[in-house]
Structures are given as C-alpha cells and as structure tokens.
JSON list of C-alpha atoms in Angstrom, two decimals:
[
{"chain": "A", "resi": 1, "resn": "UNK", "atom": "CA", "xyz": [81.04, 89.10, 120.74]},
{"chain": "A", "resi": 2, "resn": "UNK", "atom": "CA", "xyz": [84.10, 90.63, 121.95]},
{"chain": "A", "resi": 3, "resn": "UNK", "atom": "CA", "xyz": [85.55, 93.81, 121.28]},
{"chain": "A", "resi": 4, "resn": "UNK", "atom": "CA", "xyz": [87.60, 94.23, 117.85]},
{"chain": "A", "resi": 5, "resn": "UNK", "atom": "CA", "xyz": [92.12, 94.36, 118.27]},
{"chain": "A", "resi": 6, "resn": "UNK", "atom": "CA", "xyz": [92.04, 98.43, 118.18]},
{"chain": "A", "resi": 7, "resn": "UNK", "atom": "CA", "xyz": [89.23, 98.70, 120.76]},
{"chain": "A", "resi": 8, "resn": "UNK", "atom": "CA", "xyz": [90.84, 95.88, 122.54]},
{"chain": "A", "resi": 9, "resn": "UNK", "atom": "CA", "xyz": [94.45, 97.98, 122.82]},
{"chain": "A", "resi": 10, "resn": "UNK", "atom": "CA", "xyz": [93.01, 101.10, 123.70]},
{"chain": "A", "resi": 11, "resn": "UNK", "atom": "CA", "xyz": [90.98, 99.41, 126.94]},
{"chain": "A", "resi": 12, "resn": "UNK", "atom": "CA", "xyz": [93.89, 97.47, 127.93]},
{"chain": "A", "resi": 13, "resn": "UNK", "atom": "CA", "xyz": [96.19, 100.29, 127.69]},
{"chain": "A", "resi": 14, "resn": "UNK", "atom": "CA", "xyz": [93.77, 102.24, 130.50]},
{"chain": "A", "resi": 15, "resn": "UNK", "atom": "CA", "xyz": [94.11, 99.09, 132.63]},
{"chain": "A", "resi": 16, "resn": "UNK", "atom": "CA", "xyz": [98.07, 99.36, 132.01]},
{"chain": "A", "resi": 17, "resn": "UNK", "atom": "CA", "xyz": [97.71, 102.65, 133.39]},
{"chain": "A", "resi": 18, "resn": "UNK", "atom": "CA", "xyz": [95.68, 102.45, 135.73]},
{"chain": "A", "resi": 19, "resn": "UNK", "atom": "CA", "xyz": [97.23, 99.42, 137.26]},
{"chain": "A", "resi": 20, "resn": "UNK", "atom": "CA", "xyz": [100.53, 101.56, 137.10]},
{"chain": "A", "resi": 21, "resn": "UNK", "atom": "CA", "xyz": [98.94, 104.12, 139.79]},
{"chain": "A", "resi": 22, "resn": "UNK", "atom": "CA", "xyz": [97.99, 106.86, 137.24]},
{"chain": "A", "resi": 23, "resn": "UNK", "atom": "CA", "xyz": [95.06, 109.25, 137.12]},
{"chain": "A", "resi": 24, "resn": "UNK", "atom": "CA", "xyz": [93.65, 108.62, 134.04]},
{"chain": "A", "resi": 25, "resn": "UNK", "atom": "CA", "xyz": [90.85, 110.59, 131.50]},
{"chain": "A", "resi": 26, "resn": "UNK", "atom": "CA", "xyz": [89.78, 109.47, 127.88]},
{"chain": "A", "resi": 27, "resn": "UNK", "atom": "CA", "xyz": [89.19, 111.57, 125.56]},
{"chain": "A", "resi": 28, "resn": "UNK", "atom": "CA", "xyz": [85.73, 110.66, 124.38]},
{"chain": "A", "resi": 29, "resn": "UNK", "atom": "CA", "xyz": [84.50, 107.21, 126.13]},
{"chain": "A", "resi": 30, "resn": "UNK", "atom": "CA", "xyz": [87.06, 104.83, 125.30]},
{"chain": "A", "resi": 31, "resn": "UNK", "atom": "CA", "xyz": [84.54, 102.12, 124.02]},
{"chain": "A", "resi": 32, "resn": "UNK", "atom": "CA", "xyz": [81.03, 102.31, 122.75]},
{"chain": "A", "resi": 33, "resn": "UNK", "atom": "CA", "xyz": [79.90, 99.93, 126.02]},
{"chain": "A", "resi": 34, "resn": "UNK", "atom": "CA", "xyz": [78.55, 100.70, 128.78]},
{"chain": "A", "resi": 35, "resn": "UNK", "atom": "CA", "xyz": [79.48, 98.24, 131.20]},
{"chain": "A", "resi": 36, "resn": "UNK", "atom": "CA", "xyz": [83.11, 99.02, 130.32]},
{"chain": "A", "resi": 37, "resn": "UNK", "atom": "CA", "xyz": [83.06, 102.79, 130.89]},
{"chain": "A", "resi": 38, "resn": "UNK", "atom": "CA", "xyz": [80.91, 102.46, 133.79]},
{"chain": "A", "resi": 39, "resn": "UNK", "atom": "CA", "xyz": [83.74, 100.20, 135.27]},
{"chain": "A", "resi": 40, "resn": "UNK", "atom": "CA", "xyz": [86.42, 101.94, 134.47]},
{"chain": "A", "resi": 41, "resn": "UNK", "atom": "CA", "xyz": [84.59, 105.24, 135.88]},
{"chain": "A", "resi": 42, "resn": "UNK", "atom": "CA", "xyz": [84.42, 103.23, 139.15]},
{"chain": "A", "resi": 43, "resn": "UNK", "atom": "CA", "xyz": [88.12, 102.86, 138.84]},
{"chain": "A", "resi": 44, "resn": "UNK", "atom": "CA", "xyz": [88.30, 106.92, 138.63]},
{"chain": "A", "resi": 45, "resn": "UNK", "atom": "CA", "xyz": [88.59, 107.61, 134.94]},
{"chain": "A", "resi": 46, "resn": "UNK", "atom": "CA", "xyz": [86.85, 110.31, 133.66]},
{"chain": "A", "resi": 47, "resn": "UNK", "atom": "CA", "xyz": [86.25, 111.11, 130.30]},
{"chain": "A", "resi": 48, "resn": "UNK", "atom": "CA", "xyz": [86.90, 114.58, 128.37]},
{"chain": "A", "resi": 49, "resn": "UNK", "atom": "CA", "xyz": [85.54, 116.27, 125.15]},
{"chain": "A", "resi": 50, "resn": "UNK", "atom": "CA", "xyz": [88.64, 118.18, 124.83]},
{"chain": "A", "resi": 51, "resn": "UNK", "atom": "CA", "xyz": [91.91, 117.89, 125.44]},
{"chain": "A", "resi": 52, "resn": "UNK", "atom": "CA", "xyz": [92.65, 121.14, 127.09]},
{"chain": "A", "resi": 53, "resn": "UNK", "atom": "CA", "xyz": [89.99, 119.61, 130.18]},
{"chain": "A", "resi": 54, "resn": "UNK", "atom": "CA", "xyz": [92.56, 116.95, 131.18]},
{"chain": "A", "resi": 55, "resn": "UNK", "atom": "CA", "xyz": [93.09, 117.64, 134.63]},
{"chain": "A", "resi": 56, "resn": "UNK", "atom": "CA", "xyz": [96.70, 118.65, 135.82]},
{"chain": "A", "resi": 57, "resn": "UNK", "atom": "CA", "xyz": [97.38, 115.04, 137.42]},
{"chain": "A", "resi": 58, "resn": "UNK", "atom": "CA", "xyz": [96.04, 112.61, 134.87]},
{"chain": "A", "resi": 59, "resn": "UNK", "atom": "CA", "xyz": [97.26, 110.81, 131.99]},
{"chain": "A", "resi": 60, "resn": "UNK", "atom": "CA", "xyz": [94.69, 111.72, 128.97]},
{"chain": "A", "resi": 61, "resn": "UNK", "atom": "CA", "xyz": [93.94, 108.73, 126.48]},
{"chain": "A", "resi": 62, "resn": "UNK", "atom": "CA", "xyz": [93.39, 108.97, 123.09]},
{"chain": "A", "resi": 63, "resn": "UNK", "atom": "CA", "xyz": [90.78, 106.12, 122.15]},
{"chain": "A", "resi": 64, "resn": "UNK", "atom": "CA", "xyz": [91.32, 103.93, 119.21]},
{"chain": "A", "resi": 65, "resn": "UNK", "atom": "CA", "xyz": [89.16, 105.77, 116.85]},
{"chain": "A", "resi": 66, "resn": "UNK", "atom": "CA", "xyz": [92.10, 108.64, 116.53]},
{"chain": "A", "resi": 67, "resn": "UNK", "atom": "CA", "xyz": [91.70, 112.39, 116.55]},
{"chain": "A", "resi": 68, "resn": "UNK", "atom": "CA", "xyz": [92.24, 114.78, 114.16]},
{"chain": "A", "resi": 69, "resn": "UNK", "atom": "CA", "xyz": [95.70, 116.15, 113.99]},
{"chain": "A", "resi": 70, "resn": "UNK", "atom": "CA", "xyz": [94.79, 119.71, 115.11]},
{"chain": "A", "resi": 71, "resn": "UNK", "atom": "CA", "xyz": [93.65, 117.55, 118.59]},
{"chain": "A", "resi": 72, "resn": "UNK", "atom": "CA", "xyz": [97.61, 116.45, 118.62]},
{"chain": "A", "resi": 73, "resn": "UNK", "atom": "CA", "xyz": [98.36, 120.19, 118.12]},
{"chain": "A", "resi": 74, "resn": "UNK", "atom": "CA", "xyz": [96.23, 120.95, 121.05]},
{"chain": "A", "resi": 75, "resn": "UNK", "atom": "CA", "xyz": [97.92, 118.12, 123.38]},
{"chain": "A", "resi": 76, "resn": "UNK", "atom": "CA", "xyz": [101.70, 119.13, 122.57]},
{"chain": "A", "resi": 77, "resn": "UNK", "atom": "CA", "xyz": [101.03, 122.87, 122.99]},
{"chain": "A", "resi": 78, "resn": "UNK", "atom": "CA", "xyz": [99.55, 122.55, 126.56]},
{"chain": "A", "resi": 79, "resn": "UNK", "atom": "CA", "xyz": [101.95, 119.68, 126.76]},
{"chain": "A", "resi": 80, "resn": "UNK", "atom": "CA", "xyz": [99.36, 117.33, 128.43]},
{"chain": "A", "resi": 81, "resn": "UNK", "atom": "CA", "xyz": [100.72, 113.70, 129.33]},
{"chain": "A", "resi": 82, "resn": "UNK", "atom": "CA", "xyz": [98.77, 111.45, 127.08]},
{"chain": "A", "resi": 83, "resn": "UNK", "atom": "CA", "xyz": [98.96, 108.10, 125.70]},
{"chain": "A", "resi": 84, "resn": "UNK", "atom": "CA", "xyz": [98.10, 107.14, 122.12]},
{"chain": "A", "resi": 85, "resn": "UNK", "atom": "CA", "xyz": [95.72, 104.37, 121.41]},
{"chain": "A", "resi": 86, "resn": "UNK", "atom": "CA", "xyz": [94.39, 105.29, 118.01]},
{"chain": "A", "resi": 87, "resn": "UNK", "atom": "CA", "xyz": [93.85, 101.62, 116.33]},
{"chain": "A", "resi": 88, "resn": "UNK", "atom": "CA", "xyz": [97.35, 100.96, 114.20]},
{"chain": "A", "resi": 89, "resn": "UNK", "atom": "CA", "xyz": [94.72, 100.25, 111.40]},
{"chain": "A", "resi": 90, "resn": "UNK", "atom": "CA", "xyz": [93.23, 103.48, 112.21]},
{"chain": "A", "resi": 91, "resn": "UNK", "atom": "CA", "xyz": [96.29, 105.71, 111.90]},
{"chain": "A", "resi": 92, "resn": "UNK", "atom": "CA", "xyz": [97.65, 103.77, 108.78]},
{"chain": "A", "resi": 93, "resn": "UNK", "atom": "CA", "xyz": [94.76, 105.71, 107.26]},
{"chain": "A", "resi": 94, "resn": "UNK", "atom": "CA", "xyz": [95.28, 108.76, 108.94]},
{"chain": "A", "resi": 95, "resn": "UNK", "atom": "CA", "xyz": [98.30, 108.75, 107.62]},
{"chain": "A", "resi": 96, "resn": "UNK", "atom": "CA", "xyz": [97.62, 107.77, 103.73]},
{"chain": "A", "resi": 97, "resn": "UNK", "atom": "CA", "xyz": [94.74, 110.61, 103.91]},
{"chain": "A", "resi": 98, "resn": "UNK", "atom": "CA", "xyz": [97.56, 113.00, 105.03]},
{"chain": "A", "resi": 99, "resn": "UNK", "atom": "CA", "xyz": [99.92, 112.10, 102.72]},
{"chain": "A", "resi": 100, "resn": "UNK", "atom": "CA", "xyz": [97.96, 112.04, 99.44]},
{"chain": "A", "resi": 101, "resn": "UNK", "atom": "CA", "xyz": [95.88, 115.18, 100.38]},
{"chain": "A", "resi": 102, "resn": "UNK", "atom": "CA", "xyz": [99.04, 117.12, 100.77]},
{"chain": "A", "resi": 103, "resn": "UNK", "atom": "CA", "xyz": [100.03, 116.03, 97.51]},
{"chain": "A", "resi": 104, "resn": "UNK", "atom": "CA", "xyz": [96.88, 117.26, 96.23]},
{"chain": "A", "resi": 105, "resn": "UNK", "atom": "CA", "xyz": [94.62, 114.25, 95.68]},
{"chain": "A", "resi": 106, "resn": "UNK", "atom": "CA", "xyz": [91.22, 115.03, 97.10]},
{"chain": "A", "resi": 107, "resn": "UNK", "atom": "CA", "xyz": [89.97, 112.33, 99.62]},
{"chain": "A", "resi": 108, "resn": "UNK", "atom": "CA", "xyz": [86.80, 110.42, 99.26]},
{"chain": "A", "resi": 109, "resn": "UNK", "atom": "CA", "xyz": [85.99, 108.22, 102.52]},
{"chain": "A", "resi": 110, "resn": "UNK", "atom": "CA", "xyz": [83.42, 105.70, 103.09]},
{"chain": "A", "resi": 111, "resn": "UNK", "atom": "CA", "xyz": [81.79, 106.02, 106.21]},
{"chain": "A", "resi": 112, "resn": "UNK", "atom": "CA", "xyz": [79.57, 107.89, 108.72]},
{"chain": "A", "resi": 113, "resn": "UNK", "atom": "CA", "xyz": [80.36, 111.46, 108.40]},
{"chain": "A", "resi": 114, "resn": "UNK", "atom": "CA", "xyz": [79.47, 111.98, 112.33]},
{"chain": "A", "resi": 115, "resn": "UNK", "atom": "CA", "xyz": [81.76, 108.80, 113.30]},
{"chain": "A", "resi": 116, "resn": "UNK", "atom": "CA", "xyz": [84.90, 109.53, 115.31]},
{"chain": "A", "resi": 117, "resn": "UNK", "atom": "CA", "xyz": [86.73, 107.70, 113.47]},
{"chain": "A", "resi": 118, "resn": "UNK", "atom": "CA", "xyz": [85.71, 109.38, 110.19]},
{"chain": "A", "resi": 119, "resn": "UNK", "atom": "CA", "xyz": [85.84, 112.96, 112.16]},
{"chain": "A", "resi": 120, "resn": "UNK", "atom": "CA", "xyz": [90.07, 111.72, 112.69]},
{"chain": "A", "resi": 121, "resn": "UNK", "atom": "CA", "xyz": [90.47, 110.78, 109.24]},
{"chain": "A", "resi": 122, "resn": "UNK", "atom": "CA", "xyz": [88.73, 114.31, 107.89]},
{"chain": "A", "resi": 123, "resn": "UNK", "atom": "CA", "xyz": [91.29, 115.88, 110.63]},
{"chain": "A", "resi": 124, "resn": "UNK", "atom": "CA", "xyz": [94.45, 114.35, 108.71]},
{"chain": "A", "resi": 125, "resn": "UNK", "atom": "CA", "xyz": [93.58, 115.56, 105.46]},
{"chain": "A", "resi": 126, "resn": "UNK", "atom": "CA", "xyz": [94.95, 118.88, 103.55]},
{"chain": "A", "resi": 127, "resn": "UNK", "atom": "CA", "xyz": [92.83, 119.82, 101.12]},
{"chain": "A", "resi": 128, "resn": "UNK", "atom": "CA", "xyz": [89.47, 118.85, 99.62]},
{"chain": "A", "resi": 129, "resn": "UNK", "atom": "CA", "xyz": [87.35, 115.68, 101.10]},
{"chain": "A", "resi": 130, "resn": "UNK", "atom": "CA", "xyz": [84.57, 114.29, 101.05]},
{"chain": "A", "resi": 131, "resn": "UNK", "atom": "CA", "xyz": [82.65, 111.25, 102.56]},
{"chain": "A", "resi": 132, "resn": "UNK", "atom": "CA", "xyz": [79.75, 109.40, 101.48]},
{"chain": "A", "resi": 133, "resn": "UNK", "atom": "CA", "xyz": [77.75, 106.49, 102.89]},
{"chain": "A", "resi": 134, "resn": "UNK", "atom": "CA", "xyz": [77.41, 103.99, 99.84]},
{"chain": "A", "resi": 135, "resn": "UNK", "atom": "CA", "xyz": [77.71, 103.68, 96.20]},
{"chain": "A", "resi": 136, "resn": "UNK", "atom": "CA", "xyz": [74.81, 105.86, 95.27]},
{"chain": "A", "resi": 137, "resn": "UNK", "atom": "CA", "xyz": [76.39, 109.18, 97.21]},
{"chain": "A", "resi": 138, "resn": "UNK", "atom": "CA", "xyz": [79.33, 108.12, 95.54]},
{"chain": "A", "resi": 139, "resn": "UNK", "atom": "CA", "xyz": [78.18, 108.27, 92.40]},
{"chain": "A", "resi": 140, "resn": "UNK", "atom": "CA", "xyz": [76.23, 111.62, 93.02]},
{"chain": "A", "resi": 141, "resn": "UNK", "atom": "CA", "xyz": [79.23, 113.00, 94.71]},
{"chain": "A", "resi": 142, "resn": "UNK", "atom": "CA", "xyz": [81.65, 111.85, 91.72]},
{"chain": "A", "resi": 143, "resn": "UNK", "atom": "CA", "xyz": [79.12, 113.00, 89.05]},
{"chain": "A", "resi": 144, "resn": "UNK", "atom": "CA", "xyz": [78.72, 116.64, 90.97]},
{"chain": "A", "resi": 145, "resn": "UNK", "atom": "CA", "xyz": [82.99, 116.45, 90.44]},
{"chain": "A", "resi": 146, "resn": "UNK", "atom": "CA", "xyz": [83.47, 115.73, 86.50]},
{"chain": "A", "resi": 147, "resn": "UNK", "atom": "CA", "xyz": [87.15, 116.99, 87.00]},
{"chain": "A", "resi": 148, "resn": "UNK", "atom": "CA", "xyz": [88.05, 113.76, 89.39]},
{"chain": "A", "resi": 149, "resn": "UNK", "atom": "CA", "xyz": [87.77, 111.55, 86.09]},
{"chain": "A", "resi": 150, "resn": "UNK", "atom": "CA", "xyz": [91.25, 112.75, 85.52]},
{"chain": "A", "resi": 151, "resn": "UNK", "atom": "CA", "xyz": [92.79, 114.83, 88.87]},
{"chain": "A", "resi": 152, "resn": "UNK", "atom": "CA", "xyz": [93.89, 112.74, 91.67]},
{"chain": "A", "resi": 153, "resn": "UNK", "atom": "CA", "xyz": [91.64, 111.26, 94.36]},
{"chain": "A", "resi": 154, "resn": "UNK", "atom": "CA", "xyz": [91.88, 108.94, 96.56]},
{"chain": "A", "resi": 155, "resn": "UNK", "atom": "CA", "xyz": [89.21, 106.45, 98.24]},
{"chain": "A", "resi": 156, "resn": "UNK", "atom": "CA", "xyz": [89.82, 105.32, 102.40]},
{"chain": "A", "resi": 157, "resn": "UNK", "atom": "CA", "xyz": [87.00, 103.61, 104.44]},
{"chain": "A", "resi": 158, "resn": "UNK", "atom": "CA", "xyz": [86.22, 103.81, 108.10]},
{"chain": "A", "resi": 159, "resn": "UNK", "atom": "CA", "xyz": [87.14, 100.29, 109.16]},
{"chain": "A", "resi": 160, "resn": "UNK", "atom": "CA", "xyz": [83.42, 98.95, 110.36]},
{"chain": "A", "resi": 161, "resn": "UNK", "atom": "CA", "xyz": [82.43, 99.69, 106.56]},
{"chain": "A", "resi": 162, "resn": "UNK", "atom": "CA", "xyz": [79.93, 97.40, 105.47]},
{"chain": "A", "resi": 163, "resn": "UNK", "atom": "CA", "xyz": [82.89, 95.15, 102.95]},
{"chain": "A", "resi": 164, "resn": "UNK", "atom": "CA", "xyz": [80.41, 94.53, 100.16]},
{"chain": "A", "resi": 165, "resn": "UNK", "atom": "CA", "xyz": [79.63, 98.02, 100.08]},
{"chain": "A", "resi": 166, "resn": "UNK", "atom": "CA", "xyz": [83.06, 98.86, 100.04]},
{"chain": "A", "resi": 167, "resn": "UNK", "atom": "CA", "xyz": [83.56, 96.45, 97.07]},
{"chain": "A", "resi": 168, "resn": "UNK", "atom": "CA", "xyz": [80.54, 98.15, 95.24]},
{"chain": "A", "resi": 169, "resn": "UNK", "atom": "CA", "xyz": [81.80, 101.86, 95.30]},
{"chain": "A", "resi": 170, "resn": "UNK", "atom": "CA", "xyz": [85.17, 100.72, 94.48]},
{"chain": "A", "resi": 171, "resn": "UNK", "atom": "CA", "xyz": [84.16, 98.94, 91.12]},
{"chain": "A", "resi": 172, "resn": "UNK", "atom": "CA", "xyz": [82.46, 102.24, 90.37]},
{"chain": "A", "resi": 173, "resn": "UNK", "atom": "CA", "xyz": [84.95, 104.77, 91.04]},
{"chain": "A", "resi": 174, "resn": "UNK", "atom": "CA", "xyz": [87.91, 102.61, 89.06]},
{"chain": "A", "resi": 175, "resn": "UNK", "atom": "CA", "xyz": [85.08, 102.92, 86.03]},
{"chain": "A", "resi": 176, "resn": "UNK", "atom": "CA", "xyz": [84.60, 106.47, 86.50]},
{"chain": "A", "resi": 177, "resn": "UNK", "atom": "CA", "xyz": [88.25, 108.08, 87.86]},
{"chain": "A", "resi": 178, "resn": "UNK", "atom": "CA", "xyz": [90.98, 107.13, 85.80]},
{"chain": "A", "resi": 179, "resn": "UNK", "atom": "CA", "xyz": [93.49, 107.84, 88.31]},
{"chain": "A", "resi": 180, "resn": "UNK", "atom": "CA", "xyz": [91.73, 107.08, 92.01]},
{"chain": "A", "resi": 181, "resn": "UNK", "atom": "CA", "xyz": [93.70, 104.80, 94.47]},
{"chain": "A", "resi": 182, "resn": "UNK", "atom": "CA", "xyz": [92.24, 103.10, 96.40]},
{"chain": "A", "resi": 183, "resn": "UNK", "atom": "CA", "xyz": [93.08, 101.92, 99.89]}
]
C-alpha cells in the first residue's frame, strides 16, 4: 500500500545518507517492515535503542515517529551527529503538547500508550498527561478528573488514530470540558 509521507522521509533520508558515504544507525527500526530494515541492514545500518550506542563513525537517525525531548538532551550532550526525521506532522504535535503543557493545560492524547510515537509526544509534555484508547477511557479518565470541566486541557492524537474515533471522543470532551482545545 505504500508507506505514509513521514515514513516515506525518514527512509529516504537513510538512502540520502547512505548514498552520501555515511555510516549510518536508526534509532529504533526506521519502519515497521521488514523487507526495508532487512535491506537497509544489508547496506550496513544498524539500529540502536539509545542514543548514547551510536557508534563513533555513524550518523544516528531519528525515525519519523519522534523521540521524547530528554532523547534530544541525550544526543546534544554526547554531541552525536544525527539527522532528524521525526514526521513534520509528528513534531507539530510535539510541539503543541509542549507548549500548552508548559502553560499548564494537562494533555489528553489518543493513542496507544506503548506506541513510539505516543512515547515522543508524552516526552514533550510538562506537566500532567494522560492517554486513552477511545471514547469510553476518555470518558472514565475525564470523569476520574471533575476539575478538567473548567482547568485547561488539551486533546492531541497519534496520527494512525482510528478518525471516527477521534471524532467520537472529541464530541464528548467539548460536552464535558468547557475549556479543552482540541488539535
């Protein structure tokens, strides 16, 4: 079926670089396919669970599900040469979760709380958040948090959410919090 744009970038950015003569590790397999990472492990790229494995001579690639930001931390501090493919859809909501949190808002996010992607988003955030799987954790959750009818929040999604799921816990949360935004 093809792969989606973000998955798309990141895999053509470790041809770029590969093509370019680099040594090249991903952190995490780059793609959830096989054929791919078995072909790009016959082109010498190995993959890493953490950023501080990179070996000395390779270029580490972040894959387009993002990272937390204390994985960034980790990466400037031991000042490994990397290259960012986090989906831009991806790190639009890194950044909303980051920026909202900070302000306070506590961050609900529709996904799978074992997801990557979901793991980076949880990473961005400042203060309270929470993620839930469809509209009847939601409404647990939100019932469990009376307060949230009137303190900010603020609802993100991983972007494979199922859409009419998405549509269903956003109807209820703009019944039940006042003042949630929704992205």
């Amino acid at each position: 079926a093809g792969f989606c744009f973000g998955v798309n970038n990141a895999v053509n950015q470790v041809y770029k670089l590969l093509d370019e003569g680099n040594k090249v590790c991903t952190l995490g397999p780059i793609i959830h396919n096989p054929q791919v990472v078995d072909e790009l492990t016959a082109r010498g790229v190995c993959i890493v669970e953490d950023p501080a494995d990179t070996p000395a001579d390779h270029v580490l690639v972040i894959r387009s599900h993002g990272v937390p930001g204390s994985v960034y931390d980790t990466i400037r501090e031991k000042n490994i040469p990397h290259c960012d493919a986090t989906c831009p859809f991806v790190a639009k909501i890194h950044r909303i979760a980051a920026t909202h949190s900070a302000a306070g808002a506590t961050v609900l996010i529709a996904g799978d709380p074992t997801h990557p992607e979901v793991l980076g988003i949880r990473g961005h955030c400042q203060g309270a958040e929470y993620c839930f799987h469809d509209e009847a954790e939601l409404e647990k959750l939100l019932l469990s948090h009376p307060e949230w009818d009137t303190a900010p929040c603020i609802m993100v999604a991983q972007t494979t959410f199922n859409k009419t799921i998405w549509k269903k816990c956003e109807n209820y949360l703009k019944k039940v919090c006042t003042n949630a935004l929704v992205f």
